[in-house]
Coordinates of C-alpha atoms in Angstrom, one line a residue:
M1 CA 25.8 -199.2 -88.9
N2 CA 26.1 -196.2 -91.3
H3 CA 24.6 -193.1 -89.8
T4 CA 23.2 -190.2 -91.8
Y5 CA 23.0 -186.5 -91.1
T6 CA 19.4 -187.0 -90.0
D7 CA 20.5 -189.7 -87.5
L8 CA 23.0 -187.1 -86.1
L9 CA 20.3 -184.6 -85.5
A10 CA 18.1 -187.3 -83.9
L11 CA 20.8 -188.9 -81.7
F12 CA 22.0 -185.5 -80.4
G13 CA 18.4 -184.4 -80.2
I14 CA 19.1 -181.1 -81.9
G15 CA 16.1 -178.8 -82.0
G16 CA 15.9 -175.8 -84.4
A17 CA 18.7 -177.1 -86.7
H18 CA 17.9 -174.6 -89.5
P19 CA 19.8 -171.3 -89.5
G20 CA 18.1 -168.7 -87.3
G21 CA 16.6 -171.5 -85.1
I22 CA 13.5 -171.0 -82.9
E23 CA 13.8 -167.2 -82.9
L24 CA 13.4 -167.1 -86.6
T25 CA 10.5 -169.5 -86.4
K26 CA 8.8 -167.3 -83.8
S27 CA 9.2 -164.2 -85.9
I28 CA 7.7 -165.9 -88.9
L29 CA 4.8 -167.4 -87.1
L30 CA 3.8 -164.3 -85.2
E31 CA 3.6 -162.4 -88.6
E32 CA 1.3 -165.0 -90.1
G33 CA -1.8 -164.6 -87.8
I34 CA -2.1 -168.3 -86.9
S35 CA -4.5 -167.8 -84.0
G36 CA -7.6 -170.1 -84.2
K37 CA -6.2 -172.1 -87.1
K38 CA -5.5 -175.8 -87.3
L39 CA -1.8 -176.4 -88.0
L40 CA 0.4 -179.3 -89.2
E41 CA 4.1 -179.3 -88.7
V42 CA 6.0 -181.6 -91.0
G43 CA 9.4 -182.8 -89.9
C44 CA 8.8 -181.6 -86.3
G45 CA 12.1 -183.0 -85.1
T46 CA 12.4 -182.9 -81.3
G47 CA 9.2 -180.7 -81.1
Q48 CA 10.7 -177.3 -80.4
S49 CA 8.5 -175.4 -82.8
S50 CA 5.4 -177.4 -82.0
T51 CA 5.9 -176.7 -78.3
F52 CA 6.0 -172.9 -79.0
I53 CA 2.9 -173.1 -81.2
R54 CA 0.9 -175.1 -78.6
S55 CA 1.9 -172.7 -75.9
L56 CA 0.0 -170.1 -77.9
G57 CA -3.2 -172.3 -77.5
I58 CA -3.1 -173.3 -81.1
D59 CA -4.2 -176.8 -82.4
I60 CA -1.0 -178.3 -83.8
T61 CA -0.3 -181.8 -85.2
P62 CA 3.4 -182.6 -85.3
I63 CA 4.7 -185.4 -87.6
D64 CA 8.2 -186.7 -88.4
N65 CA 9.5 -189.7 -90.3
H66 CA 12.4 -190.5 -87.9
P67 CA 11.2 -192.7 -84.9
L68 CA 13.8 -191.3 -82.5
M69 CA 12.8 -187.7 -83.3
V70 CA 9.1 -188.6 -82.6
Q71 CA 10.2 -190.2 -79.3
K72 CA 12.1 -187.1 -78.2
A73 CA 9.4 -184.8 -79.3
N74 CA 6.9 -186.7 -77.2
K75 CA 9.3 -186.7 -74.3
R76 CA 9.5 -182.9 -74.6
F77 CA 5.7 -182.5 -74.7
A78 CA 5.4 -184.7 -71.6
E79 CA 8.0 -182.7 -69.7
E80 CA 6.1 -179.5 -70.7
N81 CA 2.8 -181.1 -69.5
M82 CA 1.3 -180.6 -73.0
E83 CA -1.5 -182.6 -74.4
L84 CA 0.3 -183.1 -77.6
C85 CA 1.5 -186.2 -79.5
A86 CA 3.9 -186.4 -82.4
L87 CA 3.1 -189.0 -85.0
Q88 CA 5.6 -191.0 -87.1
M89 CA 4.6 -190.3 -90.7
N90 CA 6.2 -190.0 -94.1
V91 CA 5.3 -186.5 -95.5
E92 CA 5.4 -188.0 -99.0
Q93 CA 2.3 -190.2 -98.0
C94 CA 0.4 -188.2 -95.4
E95 CA -2.2 -190.2 -93.5
F96 CA -4.7 -187.3 -93.3
K97 CA -7.9 -186.6 -95.1
D98 CA -8.1 -183.9 -97.8
C99 CA -8.4 -180.3 -96.6
S100 CA -7.5 -181.1 -93.0
F101 CA -5.4 -178.1 -92.1
D102 CA -5.5 -174.3 -92.4
F103 CA -1.7 -173.9 -92.1
I104 CA 1.4 -176.1 -92.6
L105 CA 4.9 -175.4 -91.2
S106 CA 7.9 -177.0 -92.7
E107 CA 11.4 -176.1 -91.6
S108 CA 14.4 -177.5 -93.5
V109 CA 12.4 -180.6 -94.5
L110 CA 11.2 -180.4 -98.1
S111 CA 14.7 -180.3 -99.6
F112 CA 15.3 -183.8 -98.1
T113 CA 12.2 -185.3 -99.8
N114 CA 10.9 -186.1 -103.3
T115 CA 9.1 -182.8 -103.9
S116 CA 7.1 -184.3 -106.8
K117 CA 5.4 -186.4 -104.1
T118 CA 5.6 -184.1 -101.1
L119 CA 4.2 -180.9 -102.5
P120 CA 1.1 -182.4 -104.0
E121 CA 0.5 -184.2 -100.7
L122 CA 0.8 -181.0 -98.7
F123 CA -1.5 -179.2 -101.2
R124 CA -4.0 -182.0 -100.7
V125 CA -4.2 -181.8 -96.9
L126 CA -4.5 -178.0 -96.9
K127 CA -7.9 -176.4 -96.8
D128 CA -8.9 -174.0 -99.6
D129 CA -7.1 -170.7 -99.1
G130 CA -4.8 -172.5 -96.6
M131 CA -1.1 -171.4 -96.3
L132 CA 2.1 -173.4 -96.3
V133 CA 5.2 -171.8 -94.9
A134 CA 8.5 -173.5 -95.6
V135 CA 12.0 -172.5 -94.5
E136 CA 14.5 -174.0 -97.0
M137 CA 18.0 -173.8 -98.2
T138 CA 18.3 -172.2 -101.7
K139 CA 21.3 -172.0 -103.9
K140 CA 22.8 -169.0 -105.6
S141 CA 24.2 -169.3 -109.2
S142 CA 27.7 -169.2 -107.7
L143 CA 27.4 -172.6 -106.0
P144 CA 30.2 -174.8 -107.6
L145 CA 28.9 -178.0 -109.1
K146 CA 31.3 -180.2 -107.2
L147 CA 30.4 -178.6 -103.9
E148 CA 26.7 -179.0 -104.8
K149 CA 27.2 -182.7 -105.5
N150 CA 29.1 -183.2 -102.2
M151 CA 26.3 -181.5 -100.3
R152 CA 23.6 -183.6 -102.0
K153 CA 25.4 -186.8 -101.3
F154 CA 26.2 -185.9 -97.6
Y155 CA 22.7 -184.6 -96.7
G156 CA 20.8 -187.1 -98.9
M157 CA 19.1 -184.3 -100.8
P158 CA 17.7 -185.1 -104.3
S159 CA 18.4 -181.5 -105.4
I160 CA 19.3 -178.1 -104.2
W161 CA 16.9 -175.6 -105.8
T162 CA 17.1 -171.9 -106.6
T163 CA 14.3 -169.7 -105.5
E164 CA 12.8 -169.8 -109.0
E165 CA 13.0 -173.6 -109.2
W166 CA 11.1 -173.8 -105.9
K167 CA 8.5 -171.4 -107.1
K168 CA 7.9 -173.4 -110.3
R169 CA 7.6 -176.6 -108.2
F170 CA 5.0 -175.1 -105.9
I171 CA 3.0 -173.7 -108.8
S172 CA 3.1 -177.0 -110.7
S173 CA 1.8 -178.7 -107.6
G174 CA -1.4 -176.6 -107.6
F175 CA -0.5 -173.7 -105.3
R176 CA -2.2 -170.4 -106.4
T177 CA 0.4 -167.9 -105.2
V178 CA 4.0 -168.3 -104.0
A179 CA 6.0 -165.6 -102.4
I180 CA 9.7 -166.2 -101.5
S181 CA 11.9 -163.9 -99.3
T182 CA 15.6 -164.7 -98.8
L183 CA 17.9 -164.1 -95.9
S184 CA 21.7 -164.1 -96.0
L185 CA 23.1 -166.7 -93.7
K186 CA 25.5 -164.1 -92.4
E187 CA 22.6 -161.9 -91.3
L188 CA 21.1 -164.5 -89.0
E189 CA 22.0 -164.5 -85.3
P190 CA 23.3 -167.8 -83.9
S191 CA 20.5 -169.6 -82.1
E192 CA 20.8 -170.9 -78.5
P193 CA 21.7 -174.7 -78.5
D194 CA 18.7 -177.0 -77.9
I195 CA 19.9 -180.6 -77.4
D196 CA 18.6 -183.8 -75.9
P197 CA 21.4 -186.3 -76.6
S198 CA 20.9 -190.0 -76.4
A199 CA 22.9 -192.1 -73.9
D200 CA 25.1 -193.8 -76.5
I201 CA 26.7 -191.6 -79.1
D202 CA 28.7 -193.5 -81.7
E203 CA 32.1 -192.1 -82.5
S204 CA 31.2 -192.0 -86.2
L205 CA 28.7 -189.2 -85.4
F206 CA 31.5 -186.8 -84.5
E207 CA 33.0 -187.3 -87.9
I208 CA 29.6 -186.6 -89.5
M209 CA 29.4 -183.4 -87.5
H210 CA 32.8 -182.4 -88.6
Q211 CA 31.8 -183.0 -92.3
H212 CA 28.7 -180.9 -91.8
E213 CA 30.6 -178.0 -90.3
K214 CA 33.1 -178.2 -93.2
L215 CA 30.4 -178.1 -95.8
T216 CA 28.6 -175.3 -94.0
Q217 CA 31.7 -173.2 -94.1
E218 CA 32.4 -174.0 -97.7
S219 CA 28.9 -173.3 -98.9
Q220 CA 28.0 -170.2 -96.8
Q221 CA 28.6 -167.6 -99.5
H222 CA 26.7 -169.7 -102.1
I223 CA 23.6 -170.5 -100.1
E224 CA 20.7 -168.5 -98.8
L225 CA 17.8 -169.2 -96.5
S226 CA 14.4 -168.8 -98.2
I227 CA 11.1 -168.3 -96.5
I228 CA 8.5 -169.7 -98.9
R229 CA 4.8 -168.7 -98.4
A230 CA 2.5 -170.8 -100.7
K231 CA -1.2 -170.4 -100.7
R232 CA -3.7 -173.1 -101.9

């Protein structure tokens, strides 16, 4: 069986895989004033962020397309005695009614999807004046084309966008205002490891991890982390 990078995250049960991890997530959310709002987390992974959000007494619906991620998220929720259930769902075809949520959180997810489908879907399920906050990799003009192609192939990413390209995509999908702030990867503190590994880890996954670490090192100076705030 040929495993992907997403399988690696799922089988090792890695929470907060994006740079900055859960501490960055907390700082973003606490600035947003999410109290009393109905939230959707797309690509919830093992449920680390949703657990934090629910601990604040907030109504959160977590979804992920990977069945093992959903299983591990629900395991985490049960261990935390939380009345919370992750749903397996494709963000490109959300099974929610129009205008269902006040706020959507997406962390290192949209880049792995067909944004021409994903962004209109997220716009659809947001209420009027609702906010989507996405944490995404963005490229600088210095990113070499060969390295970009290698990254896209390895991570299964349709494209790696610049901040301006992201902004245009959100606006063309209907969002009224889009604000993007960028962080240097070197500025971010390493996050505490959060893992829930499966019993059987195939040897091939260690080679995938090695490739990921190699690409991370090669691309660090050419990549930024962008926090995208898009309002419906």
